[in-house]
Amino acid sequence: MSVLLRESFEHRVYEIKQLTNETIEHLPMREALLAIMGKINELFLDDLDLMRILFRENDLLDLEEAKQLSVMMSERVESIADFLRRRHAKGEIRTMNFTLAARQLMSMWMQFTYSAIIGIAVVSEPDVVAYLEEMVDFTLSLWQA
């Protein structure tokens, strides 16, 4: 299981890095956030069975595997925080704790993901596109200067 998880997450991290490094810098803030969150959602929910296995069997992960997954998630948060810092430098959003802002955004996405993985509606909006748009619009309303 560890090789499958590692390869799966390495692929997802690579795809997310490609998006953040090549595609989003020129997009307006809202579209950039929708692209980031849409790509993260696509990559993690494309293999819903694997995510369900990860949730159900997480106690089978050894300490090193769990640490690697934690590092991958922390890197994604910091990547989004760096994106927010660059957008702040352009005057698009106000000064804030950018790491906490990125965590907040990821937490809202994780609620939707959690709903999909466990099959219990934690989030009342069943349409992922509508939820991501609502999530990004709300978040931007908090971040705008």
mmCIF file of N, CA and C in Angstrom:
data_model
loop_
_atom_site.group_PDB
_atom_site.id
_atom_site.type_symbol
_atom_site.label_atom_id
_atom_site.label_comp_id
_atom_site.label_asym_id
_atom_site.label_seq_id
_atom_site.Cartn_x
_atom_site.Cartn_y
_atom_site.Cartn_z
ATOM 1 N N MET A 1 0.825 -1.196 0.000
ATOM 2 C CA MET A 1 0.000 0.000 0.000
ATOM 3 C C MET A 1 0.868 1.258 0.000
ATOM 4 N N SER A 2 1.992 1.216 0.664
ATOM 5 C CA SER A 2 2.809 2.422 0.790
ATOM 6 C C SER A 2 3.327 2.900 -0.557
ATOM 7 N N VAL A 3 3.743 1.981 -1.431
ATOM 8 C CA VAL A 3 4.247 2.371 -2.748
ATOM 9 C C VAL A 3 3.126 3.010 -3.563
ATOM 10 N N LEU A 4 1.956 2.418 -3.523
ATOM 11 C CA LEU A 4 0.799 2.957 -4.239
ATOM 12 C C LEU A 4 0.477 4.369 -3.764
ATOM 13 N N LEU A 5 0.422 4.564 -2.463
ATOM 14 C CA LEU A 5 0.122 5.887 -1.913
ATOM 15 C C LEU A 5 1.198 6.902 -2.288
ATOM 16 N N ARG A 6 2.450 6.515 -2.120
ATOM 17 C CA ARG A 6 3.546 7.438 -2.407
ATOM 18 C C ARG A 6 3.522 7.873 -3.877
ATOM 19 N N GLU A 7 3.402 6.897 -4.776
ATOM 20 C CA GLU A 7 3.364 7.226 -6.202
ATOM 21 C C GLU A 7 2.160 8.085 -6.541
ATOM 22 N N SER A 8 1.029 7.756 -5.959
ATOM 23 C CA SER A 8 -0.191 8.516 -6.209
ATOM 24 C C SER A 8 -0.036 9.965 -5.756
ATOM 25 N N PHE A 9 0.483 10.172 -4.553
ATOM 26 C CA PHE A 9 0.639 11.523 -4.043
ATOM 27 C C PHE A 9 1.748 12.281 -4.758
ATOM 28 N N GLU A 10 2.819 11.602 -5.148
ATOM 29 C CA GLU A 10 3.882 12.271 -5.903
ATOM 30 C C GLU A 10 3.345 12.793 -7.237
ATOM 31 N N HIS A 11 2.508 11.979 -7.895
ATOM 32 C CA HIS A 11 1.875 12.416 -9.144
ATOM 33 C C HIS A 11 1.003 13.644 -8.903
ATOM 34 N N ARG A 12 0.217 13.630 -7.854
ATOM 35 C CA ARG A 12 -0.670 14.748 -7.544
ATOM 36 C C ARG A 12 0.128 16.018 -7.242
ATOM 37 N N VAL A 13 1.176 15.887 -6.468
ATOM 38 C CA VAL A 13 2.018 17.044 -6.136
ATOM 39 C C VAL A 13 2.649 17.619 -7.390
ATOM 40 N N TYR A 14 3.146 16.757 -8.272
ATOM 41 C CA TYR A 14 3.750 17.220 -9.520
ATOM 42 C C TYR A 14 2.737 18.000 -10.352
ATOM 43 N N GLU A 15 1.532 17.467 -10.484
ATOM 44 C CA GLU A 15 0.493 18.129 -11.273
ATOM 45 C C GLU A 15 0.113 19.494 -10.677
ATOM 46 N N ILE A 16 0.025 19.569 -9.371
ATOM 47 C CA ILE A 16 -0.318 20.835 -8.720
ATOM 48 C C ILE A 16 0.806 21.852 -8.905
ATOM 49 N N LYS A 17 2.056 21.403 -8.785
ATOM 50 C CA LYS A 17 3.195 22.308 -8.988
ATOM 51 C C LYS A 17 3.194 22.850 -10.411
ATOM 52 N N GLN A 18 2.879 22.015 -11.387
ATOM 53 C CA GLN A 18 2.826 22.472 -12.770
ATOM 54 C C GLN A 18 1.786 23.563 -12.941
ATOM 55 N N LEU A 19 0.648 23.379 -12.326
ATOM 56 C CA LEU A 19 -0.419 24.384 -12.414
ATOM 57 C C LEU A 19 0.023 25.692 -11.780
ATOM 58 N N THR A 20 0.543 25.633 -10.581
ATOM 59 C CA THR A 20 0.868 26.866 -9.878
ATOM 60 C C THR A 20 2.053 27.576 -10.487
ATOM 61 N N ASN A 21 2.966 26.832 -11.088
ATOM 62 C CA ASN A 21 4.145 27.472 -11.642
ATOM 63 C C ASN A 21 3.950 28.010 -13.053
ATOM 64 N N GLU A 22 3.059 27.425 -13.826
ATOM 65 C CA GLU A 22 2.977 27.788 -15.234
ATOM 66 C C GLU A 22 1.690 28.493 -15.651
ATOM 67 N N THR A 23 0.615 28.264 -14.970
ATOM 68 C CA THR A 23 -0.681 28.656 -15.494
ATOM 69 C C THR A 23 -1.327 29.846 -14.809
ATOM 70 N N ILE A 24 -1.244 29.935 -13.512
ATOM 71 C CA ILE A 24 -2.127 30.837 -12.780
ATOM 72 C C ILE A 24 -1.622 32.249 -12.573
ATOM 73 N N GLU A 25 -0.349 32.497 -12.745
ATOM 74 C CA GLU A 25 0.200 33.812 -12.390
ATOM 75 C C GLU A 25 -0.453 34.955 -13.164
ATOM 76 N N HIS A 26 -0.841 34.715 -14.383
ATOM 77 C CA HIS A 26 -1.432 35.785 -15.207
ATOM 78 C C HIS A 26 -2.950 35.905 -15.059
ATOM 79 N N LEU A 27 -3.569 34.942 -14.382
ATOM 80 C CA LEU A 27 -5.020 34.951 -14.235
ATOM 81 C C LEU A 27 -5.465 35.942 -13.163
ATOM 82 N N PRO A 28 -6.670 36.498 -13.310
ATOM 83 C CA PRO A 28 -7.235 37.292 -12.204
ATOM 84 C C PRO A 28 -7.324 36.409 -10.955
ATOM 85 N N MET A 29 -7.301 37.045 -9.796
ATOM 86 C CA MET A 29 -7.239 36.337 -8.519
ATOM 87 C C MET A 29 -8.320 35.263 -8.381
ATOM 88 N N ARG A 30 -9.566 35.591 -8.670
ATOM 89 C CA ARG A 30 -10.666 34.629 -8.523
ATOM 90 C C ARG A 30 -10.452 33.413 -9.414
ATOM 91 N N GLU A 31 -10.115 33.657 -10.676
ATOM 92 C CA GLU A 31 -9.914 32.547 -11.611
ATOM 93 C C GLU A 31 -8.702 31.713 -11.217
ATOM 94 N N ALA A 32 -7.668 32.361 -10.700
ATOM 95 C CA ALA A 32 -6.480 31.629 -10.261
ATOM 96 C C ALA A 32 -6.816 30.707 -9.087
ATOM 97 N N LEU A 33 -7.550 31.225 -8.108
ATOM 98 C CA LEU A 33 -7.939 30.391 -6.961
ATOM 99 C C LEU A 33 -8.855 29.247 -7.388
ATOM 100 N N LEU A 34 -9.781 29.529 -8.295
ATOM 101 C CA LEU A 34 -10.651 28.461 -8.795
ATOM 102 C C LEU A 34 -9.838 27.401 -9.534
ATOM 103 N N ALA A 35 -8.837 27.830 -10.284
ATOM 104 C CA ALA A 35 -7.981 26.875 -10.993
ATOM 105 C C ALA A 35 -7.182 26.024 -10.007
ATOM 106 N N ILE A 36 -6.616 26.655 -8.993
ATOM 107 C CA ILE A 36 -5.844 25.912 -7.986
ATOM 108 C C ILE A 36 -6.727 24.902 -7.277
ATOM 109 N N MET A 37 -7.842 25.372 -6.746
ATOM 110 C CA MET A 37 -8.702 24.495 -5.963
ATOM 111 C C MET A 37 -9.377 23.439 -6.844
ATOM 112 N N GLY A 38 -9.716 23.804 -8.063
ATOM 113 C CA GLY A 38 -10.296 22.835 -8.989
ATOM 114 C C GLY A 38 -9.315 21.716 -9.316
ATOM 115 N N LYS A 39 -8.049 22.094 -9.532
ATOM 116 C CA LYS A 39 -7.023 21.096 -9.844
ATOM 117 C C LYS A 39 -6.771 20.199 -8.634
ATOM 118 N N ILE A 40 -6.667 20.785 -7.456
ATOM 119 C CA ILE A 40 -6.473 19.982 -6.245
ATOM 120 C C ILE A 40 -7.658 19.028 -6.076
ATOM 121 N N ASN A 41 -8.856 19.539 -6.253
ATOM 122 C CA ASN A 41 -10.046 18.700 -6.114
ATOM 123 C C ASN A 41 -10.038 17.567 -7.135
ATOM 124 N N GLU A 42 -9.754 17.901 -8.368
ATOM 125 C CA GLU A 42 -9.710 16.889 -9.434
ATOM 126 C C GLU A 42 -8.688 15.800 -9.110
ATOM 127 N N LEU A 43 -7.513 16.203 -8.698
ATOM 128 C CA LEU A 43 -6.448 15.232 -8.460
ATOM 129 C C LEU A 43 -6.723 14.338 -7.258
ATOM 130 N N PHE A 44 -7.374 14.878 -6.244
ATOM 131 C CA PHE A 44 -7.620 14.065 -5.062
ATOM 132 C C PHE A 44 -8.900 13.252 -5.162
ATOM 133 N N LEU A 45 -9.884 13.735 -5.891
ATOM 134 C CA LEU A 45 -11.141 12.988 -5.965
ATOM 135 C C LEU A 45 -11.266 12.152 -7.227
ATOM 136 N N ASP A 46 -10.282 12.257 -8.141
ATOM 137 C CA ASP A 46 -10.310 11.390 -9.318
ATOM 138 C C ASP A 46 -10.226 9.921 -8.929
ATOM 139 N N ASP A 47 -9.504 9.639 -7.883
ATOM 140 C CA ASP A 47 -9.383 8.264 -7.407
ATOM 141 C C ASP A 47 -10.018 8.184 -6.018
ATOM 142 N N LEU A 48 -11.324 8.247 -6.015
ATOM 143 C CA LEU A 48 -12.075 8.247 -4.762
ATOM 144 C C LEU A 48 -11.841 6.964 -3.964
ATOM 145 N N ASP A 49 -11.672 5.848 -4.661
ATOM 146 C CA ASP A 49 -11.416 4.585 -3.961
ATOM 147 C C ASP A 49 -10.104 4.633 -3.185
ATOM 148 N N LEU A 50 -9.066 5.213 -3.783
ATOM 149 C CA LEU A 50 -7.787 5.335 -3.092
ATOM 150 C C LEU A 50 -7.924 6.232 -1.862
ATOM 151 N N MET A 51 -8.660 7.324 -1.999
ATOM 152 C CA MET A 51 -8.857 8.216 -0.858
ATOM 153 C C MET A 51 -9.633 7.510 0.259
ATOM 154 N N ARG A 52 -10.609 6.692 -0.124
ATOM 155 C CA ARG A 52 -11.360 5.947 0.885
ATOM 156 C C ARG A 52 -10.461 4.935 1.603
ATOM 157 N N ILE A 53 -9.577 4.295 0.845
ATOM 158 C CA ILE A 53 -8.625 3.366 1.458
ATOM 159 C C ILE A 53 -7.719 4.119 2.429
ATOM 160 N N LEU A 54 -7.248 5.277 2.014
ATOM 161 C CA LEU A 54 -6.366 6.071 2.874
ATOM 162 C C LEU A 54 -7.067 6.435 4.179
ATOM 163 N N PHE A 55 -8.318 6.853 4.098
ATOM 164 C CA PHE A 55 -9.081 7.196 5.308
ATOM 165 C C PHE A 55 -9.307 5.962 6.183
ATOM 166 N N ARG A 56 -9.689 4.875 5.543
ATOM 167 C CA ARG A 56 -10.046 3.672 6.289
ATOM 168 C C ARG A 56 -8.825 2.964 6.869
ATOM 169 N N GLU A 57 -7.730 2.982 6.141
ATOM 170 C CA GLU A 57 -6.557 2.198 6.531
ATOM 171 C C GLU A 57 -5.392 3.065 6.993
ATOM 172 N N ASN A 58 -5.646 4.289 7.405
ATOM 173 C CA ASN A 58 -4.547 5.182 7.753
ATOM 174 C C ASN A 58 -3.700 4.661 8.906
ATOM 175 N N ASP A 59 -4.259 3.813 9.737
ATOM 176 C CA ASP A 59 -3.464 3.256 10.831
ATOM 177 C C ASP A 59 -2.431 2.247 10.336
ATOM 178 N N LEU A 60 -2.543 1.820 9.063
ATOM 179 C CA LEU A 60 -1.551 0.914 8.485
ATOM 180 C C LEU A 60 -0.317 1.652 7.964
ATOM 181 N N LEU A 61 -0.418 2.966 7.857
ATOM 182 C CA LEU A 61 0.740 3.732 7.416
ATOM 183 C C LEU A 61 1.791 3.726 8.510
ATOM 184 N N ASP A 62 3.039 3.515 8.098
ATOM 185 C CA ASP A 62 4.080 3.612 9.115
ATOM 186 C C ASP A 62 4.405 5.085 9.339
ATOM 187 N N LEU A 63 5.194 5.354 10.326
ATOM 188 C CA LEU A 63 5.498 6.721 10.724
ATOM 189 C C LEU A 63 6.094 7.524 9.572
ATOM 190 N N GLU A 64 6.982 6.921 8.800
ATOM 191 C CA GLU A 64 7.631 7.624 7.689
ATOM 192 C C GLU A 64 6.622 7.980 6.595
ATOM 193 N N GLU A 65 5.714 7.069 6.265
ATOM 194 C CA GLU A 65 4.694 7.351 5.248
ATOM 195 C C GLU A 65 3.773 8.473 5.694
ATOM 196 N N ALA A 66 3.338 8.432 6.936
ATOM 197 C CA ALA A 66 2.469 9.483 7.466
ATOM 198 C C ALA A 66 3.194 10.819 7.445
ATOM 199 N N LYS A 67 4.477 10.807 7.782
ATOM 200 C CA LYS A 67 5.270 12.034 7.768
ATOM 201 C C LYS A 67 5.380 12.590 6.344
ATOM 202 N N GLN A 68 5.589 11.710 5.365
ATOM 203 C CA GLN A 68 5.680 12.151 3.971
ATOM 204 C C GLN A 68 4.380 12.787 3.494
ATOM 205 N N LEU A 69 3.257 12.195 3.845
ATOM 206 C CA LEU A 69 1.970 12.764 3.455
ATOM 207 C C LEU A 69 1.753 14.116 4.120
ATOM 208 N N SER A 70 2.153 14.224 5.371
ATOM 209 C CA SER A 70 2.037 15.503 6.081
ATOM 210 C C SER A 70 2.906 16.569 5.432
ATOM 211 N N VAL A 71 4.114 16.199 5.053
ATOM 212 C CA VAL A 71 5.009 17.146 4.385
ATOM 213 C C VAL A 71 4.413 17.591 3.055
ATOM 214 N N MET A 72 3.852 16.653 2.291
ATOM 215 C CA MET A 72 3.243 17.011 0.999
ATOM 216 C C MET A 72 2.105 18.010 1.185
ATOM 217 N N MET A 73 1.269 17.780 2.189
ATOM 218 C CA MET A 73 0.162 18.702 2.427
ATOM 219 C C MET A 73 0.681 20.058 2.906
ATOM 220 N N SER A 74 1.673 20.064 3.767
ATOM 221 C CA SER A 74 2.255 21.326 4.242
ATOM 222 C C SER A 74 2.879 22.104 3.096
ATOM 223 N N GLU A 75 3.522 21.405 2.187
ATOM 224 C CA GLU A 75 4.104 22.067 1.016
ATOM 225 C C GLU A 75 3.028 22.711 0.161
ATOM 226 N N ARG A 76 1.882 22.062 0.020
ATOM 227 C CA ARG A 76 0.791 22.644 -0.771
ATOM 228 C C ARG A 76 0.268 23.896 -0.095
ATOM 229 N N VAL A 77 0.123 23.851 1.205
ATOM 230 C CA VAL A 77 -0.332 25.031 1.939
ATOM 231 C C VAL A 77 0.659 26.172 1.732
ATOM 232 N N GLU A 78 1.935 25.899 1.845
ATOM 233 C CA GLU A 78 2.942 26.950 1.679
ATOM 234 C C GLU A 78 3.000 27.452 0.240
ATOM 235 N N SER A 79 2.737 26.577 -0.711
ATOM 236 C CA SER A 79 2.683 27.003 -2.110
ATOM 237 C C SER A 79 1.540 27.999 -2.320
ATOM 238 N N ILE A 80 0.391 27.713 -1.736
ATOM 239 C CA ILE A 80 -0.738 28.646 -1.829
ATOM 240 C C ILE A 80 -0.417 29.924 -1.072
ATOM 241 N N ALA A 81 0.221 29.812 0.094
ATOM 242 C CA ALA A 81 0.605 31.004 0.860
ATOM 243 C C ALA A 81 1.563 31.872 0.061
ATOM 244 N N ASP A 82 2.509 31.257 -0.642
ATOM 245 C CA ASP A 82 3.435 32.023 -1.489
ATOM 246 C C ASP A 82 2.692 32.726 -2.617
ATOM 247 N N PHE A 83 1.725 32.034 -3.210
ATOM 248 C CA PHE A 83 0.885 32.643 -4.238
ATOM 249 C C PHE A 83 0.163 33.870 -3.667
ATOM 250 N N LEU A 84 -0.377 33.733 -2.460
ATOM 251 C CA LEU A 84 -1.079 34.853 -1.824
ATOM 252 C C LEU A 84 -0.125 36.012 -1.545
ATOM 253 N N ARG A 85 1.090 35.717 -1.139
ATOM 254 C CA ARG A 85 2.083 36.781 -0.910
ATOM 255 C C ARG A 85 2.370 37.542 -2.205
ATOM 256 N N ARG A 86 2.492 36.811 -3.303
ATOM 257 C CA ARG A 86 2.740 37.473 -4.594
ATOM 258 C C ARG A 86 1.549 38.348 -4.983
ATOM 259 N N ARG A 87 0.342 37.870 -4.735
ATOM 260 C CA ARG A 87 -0.843 38.659 -5.064
ATOM 261 C C ARG A 87 -0.977 39.862 -4.130
ATOM 262 N N HIS A 88 -0.537 39.717 -2.894
ATOM 263 C CA HIS A 88 -0.515 40.862 -1.984
ATOM 264 C C HIS A 88 0.470 41.916 -2.494
ATOM 265 N N ALA A 89 1.616 41.486 -2.955
ATOM 266 C CA ALA A 89 2.617 42.416 -3.486
ATOM 267 C C ALA A 89 2.078 43.184 -4.690
ATOM 268 N N LYS A 90 1.135 42.598 -5.416
ATOM 269 C CA LYS A 90 0.494 43.270 -6.553
ATOM 270 C C LYS A 90 -0.673 44.155 -6.102
ATOM 271 N N GLY A 91 -0.980 44.132 -4.805
ATOM 272 C CA GLY A 91 -2.057 44.954 -4.276
ATOM 273 C C GLY A 91 -3.438 44.344 -4.423
ATOM 274 N N GLU A 92 -3.517 43.067 -4.708
ATOM 275 C CA GLU A 92 -4.818 42.428 -4.933
ATOM 276 C C GLU A 92 -5.517 42.000 -3.644
ATOM 277 N N ILE A 93 -4.746 41.731 -2.600
ATOM 278 C CA ILE A 93 -5.335 41.340 -1.320
ATOM 279 C C ILE A 93 -4.602 42.067 -0.199
ATOM 280 N N ARG A 94 -5.248 42.116 0.952
ATOM 281 C CA ARG A 94 -4.697 42.845 2.093
ATOM 282 C C ARG A 94 -3.603 42.034 2.786
ATOM 283 N N THR A 95 -2.910 42.665 3.699
ATOM 284 C CA THR A 95 -1.918 41.991 4.527
ATOM 285 C C THR A 95 -2.630 41.054 5.497
ATOM 286 N N MET A 96 -2.084 39.882 5.672
ATOM 287 C CA MET A 96 -2.656 38.894 6.593
ATOM 288 C C MET A 96 -1.604 37.836 6.855
ATOM 289 N N ASN A 97 -1.925 36.886 7.690
ATOM 290 C CA ASN A 97 -1.078 35.722 7.862
ATOM 291 C C ASN A 97 -1.389 34.800 6.675
ATOM 292 N N PHE A 98 -0.521 34.796 5.681
ATOM 293 C CA PHE A 98 -0.812 34.094 4.432
ATOM 294 C C PHE A 98 -0.833 32.576 4.599
ATOM 295 N N THR A 99 -0.051 32.063 5.527
ATOM 296 C CA THR A 99 -0.074 30.622 5.777
ATOM 297 C C THR A 99 -1.411 30.212 6.378
ATOM 298 N N LEU A 100 -1.901 30.982 7.358
ATOM 299 C CA LEU A 100 -3.214 30.668 7.932
ATOM 300 C C LEU A 100 -4.330 30.839 6.906
ATOM 301 N N ALA A 101 -4.202 31.829 6.048
ATOM 302 C CA ALA A 101 -5.204 32.034 4.994
ATOM 303 C C ALA A 101 -5.230 30.829 4.053
ATOM 304 N N ALA A 102 -4.063 30.325 3.698
ATOM 305 C CA ALA A 102 -3.992 29.144 2.830
ATOM 306 C C ALA A 102 -4.578 27.920 3.536
ATOM 307 N N ARG A 103 -4.293 27.775 4.813
ATOM 308 C CA ARG A 103 -4.865 26.663 5.585
ATOM 309 C C ARG A 103 -6.382 26.764 5.651
ATOM 310 N N GLN A 104 -6.881 27.976 5.810
ATOM 311 C CA GLN A 104 -8.325 28.187 5.864
ATOM 312 C C GLN A 104 -8.965 27.756 4.544
ATOM 313 N N LEU A 105 -8.378 28.159 3.443
ATOM 314 C CA LEU A 105 -8.894 27.789 2.134
ATOM 315 C C LEU A 105 -8.868 26.270 1.959
ATOM 316 N N MET A 106 -7.747 25.651 2.309
ATOM 317 C CA MET A 106 -7.636 24.198 2.183
ATOM 318 C C MET A 106 -8.618 23.485 3.120
ATOM 319 N N SER A 107 -8.852 24.037 4.283
ATOM 320 C CA SER A 107 -9.797 23.426 5.232
ATOM 321 C C SER A 107 -11.215 23.409 4.678
ATOM 322 N N MET A 108 -11.605 24.491 4.029
ATOM 323 C CA MET A 108 -12.943 24.520 3.435
ATOM 324 C C MET A 108 -13.051 23.478 2.327
ATOM 325 N N TRP A 109 -11.983 23.341 1.539
ATOM 326 C CA TRP A 109 -11.978 22.320 0.493
ATOM 327 C C TRP A 109 -12.019 20.927 1.120
ATOM 328 N N MET A 110 -11.288 20.725 2.209
ATOM 329 C CA MET A 110 -11.253 19.403 2.846
ATOM 330 C C MET A 110 -12.624 18.986 3.371
ATOM 331 N N GLN A 111 -13.453 19.933 3.770
ATOM 332 C CA GLN A 111 -14.808 19.584 4.210
ATOM 333 C C GLN A 111 -15.587 18.943 3.071
ATOM 334 N N PHE A 112 -15.472 19.526 1.881
ATOM 335 C CA PHE A 112 -16.162 18.961 0.723
ATOM 336 C C PHE A 112 -15.590 17.581 0.399
ATOM 337 N N THR A 113 -14.267 17.474 0.419
ATOM 338 C CA THR A 113 -13.592 16.216 0.120
ATOM 339 C C THR A 113 -13.991 15.135 1.121
ATOM 340 N N TYR A 114 -14.002 15.512 2.377
ATOM 341 C CA TYR A 114 -14.415 14.590 3.432
ATOM 342 C C TYR A 114 -15.825 14.075 3.165
ATOM 343 N N SER A 115 -16.716 14.962 2.761
ATOM 344 C CA SER A 115 -18.093 14.557 2.428
ATOM 345 C C SER A 115 -18.101 13.523 1.314
ATOM 346 N N ALA A 116 -17.310 13.773 0.289
ATOM 347 C CA ALA A 116 -17.278 12.849 -0.850
ATOM 348 C C ALA A 116 -16.678 11.499 -0.468
ATOM 349 N N ILE A 117 -15.649 11.517 0.357
ATOM 350 C CA ILE A 117 -14.958 10.279 0.716
ATOM 351 C C ILE A 117 -15.816 9.402 1.627
ATOM 352 N N ILE A 118 -16.430 10.003 2.633
ATOM 353 C CA ILE A 118 -17.182 9.188 3.594
ATOM 354 C C ILE A 118 -18.651 9.025 3.218
ATOM 355 N N GLY A 119 -19.109 9.832 2.260
ATOM 356 C CA GLY A 119 -20.485 9.692 1.814
ATOM 357 C C GLY A 119 -21.510 10.309 2.735
ATOM 358 N N ILE A 120 -21.067 11.183 3.623
ATOM 359 C CA ILE A 120 -21.979 11.889 4.522
ATOM 360 C C ILE A 120 -21.893 13.367 4.183
ATOM 361 N N ALA A 121 -23.023 14.009 3.967
ATOM 362 C CA ALA A 121 -23.055 15.394 3.516
ATOM 363 C C ALA A 121 -22.668 16.358 4.637
ATOM 364 N N VAL A 122 -21.379 16.581 4.786
ATOM 365 C CA VAL A 122 -20.885 17.580 5.735
ATOM 366 C C VAL A 122 -21.118 18.967 5.151
ATOM 367 N N VAL A 123 -21.015 19.058 3.829
ATOM 368 C CA VAL A 123 -21.256 20.293 3.091
ATOM 369 C C VAL A 123 -22.583 20.147 2.369
ATOM 370 N N SER A 124 -23.441 21.146 2.488
ATOM 371 C CA SER A 124 -24.786 21.023 1.928
ATOM 372 C C SER A 124 -24.830 21.184 0.407
ATOM 373 N N GLU A 125 -23.818 21.796 -0.202
ATOM 374 C CA GLU A 125 -23.800 22.000 -1.655
ATOM 375 C C GLU A 125 -23.215 20.757 -2.334
ATOM 376 N N PRO A 126 -24.041 20.002 -3.070
ATOM 377 C CA PRO A 126 -23.548 18.764 -3.674
ATOM 378 C C PRO A 126 -22.707 18.979 -4.942
ATOM 379 N N ASP A 127 -22.844 20.123 -5.588
ATOM 380 C CA ASP A 127 -22.139 20.402 -6.845
ATOM 381 C C ASP A 127 -20.767 20.991 -6.540
ATOM 382 N N VAL A 128 -19.723 20.290 -6.943
ATOM 383 C CA VAL A 128 -18.368 20.721 -6.608
ATOM 384 C C VAL A 128 -18.038 22.082 -7.208
ATOM 385 N N VAL A 129 -18.445 22.345 -8.438
ATOM 386 C CA VAL A 129 -18.137 23.631 -9.070
ATOM 387 C C VAL A 129 -18.807 24.768 -8.310
ATOM 388 N N ALA A 130 -20.083 24.591 -7.977
ATOM 389 C CA ALA A 130 -20.805 25.618 -7.220
ATOM 390 C C ALA A 130 -20.170 25.822 -5.853
ATOM 391 N N TYR A 131 -19.764 24.737 -5.199
ATOM 392 C CA TYR A 131 -19.138 24.860 -3.884
ATOM 393 C C TYR A 131 -17.802 25.587 -3.979
ATOM 394 N N LEU A 132 -16.972 25.223 -4.959
ATOM 395 C CA LEU A 132 -15.677 25.890 -5.107
ATOM 396 C C LEU A 132 -15.849 27.374 -5.398
ATOM 397 N N GLU A 133 -16.827 27.718 -6.226
ATOM 398 C CA GLU A 133 -17.077 29.134 -6.522
ATOM 399 C C GLU A 133 -17.538 29.873 -5.270
ATOM 400 N N GLU A 134 -18.450 29.275 -4.526
ATOM 401 C CA GLU A 134 -18.930 29.899 -3.292
ATOM 402 C C GLU A 134 -17.778 30.053 -2.285
ATOM 403 N N MET A 135 -16.966 29.033 -2.181
ATOM 404 C CA MET A 135 -15.835 29.040 -1.266
ATOM 405 C C MET A 135 -14.824 30.132 -1.636
ATOM 406 N N VAL A 136 -14.480 30.208 -2.911
ATOM 407 C CA VAL A 136 -13.513 31.209 -3.376
ATOM 408 C C VAL A 136 -14.090 32.613 -3.237
ATOM 409 N N ASP A 137 -15.335 32.807 -3.617
ATOM 410 C CA ASP A 137 -15.940 34.142 -3.502
ATOM 411 C C ASP A 137 -15.991 34.611 -2.049
ATOM 412 N N PHE A 138 -16.379 33.720 -1.155
ATOM 413 C CA PHE A 138 -16.420 34.076 0.272
ATOM 414 C C PHE A 138 -15.023 34.425 0.766
ATOM 415 N N THR A 139 -14.066 33.593 0.420
ATOM 416 C CA THR A 139 -12.693 33.801 0.872
ATOM 417 C C THR A 139 -12.140 35.112 0.337
ATOM 418 N N LEU A 140 -12.368 35.392 -0.922
ATOM 419 C CA LEU A 140 -11.895 36.651 -1.492
ATOM 420 C C LEU A 140 -12.539 37.860 -0.806
ATOM 421 N N SER A 141 -13.799 37.730 -0.418
ATOM 422 C CA SER A 141 -14.456 38.845 0.272
ATOM 423 C C SER A 141 -13.764 39.142 1.600
ATOM 424 N N LEU A 142 -13.177 38.142 2.214
ATOM 425 C CA LEU A 142 -12.439 38.330 3.463
ATOM 426 C C LEU A 142 -11.043 38.915 3.223
ATOM 427 N N TRP A 143 -10.461 38.576 2.089
ATOM 428 C CA TRP A 143 -9.069 38.939 1.815
ATOM 429 C C TRP A 143 -8.899 40.279 1.112
ATOM 430 N N GLN A 144 -9.941 40.773 0.470
ATOM 431 C CA GLN A 144 -9.777 41.989 -0.332
ATOM 432 C C GLN A 144 -9.405 43.177 0.530
ATOM 433 N N ALA A 145 -8.608 44.032 -0.080
ATOM 434 C CA ALA A 145 -8.119 45.239 0.636
ATOM 435 C C ALA A 145 -9.260 46.182 0.912
#
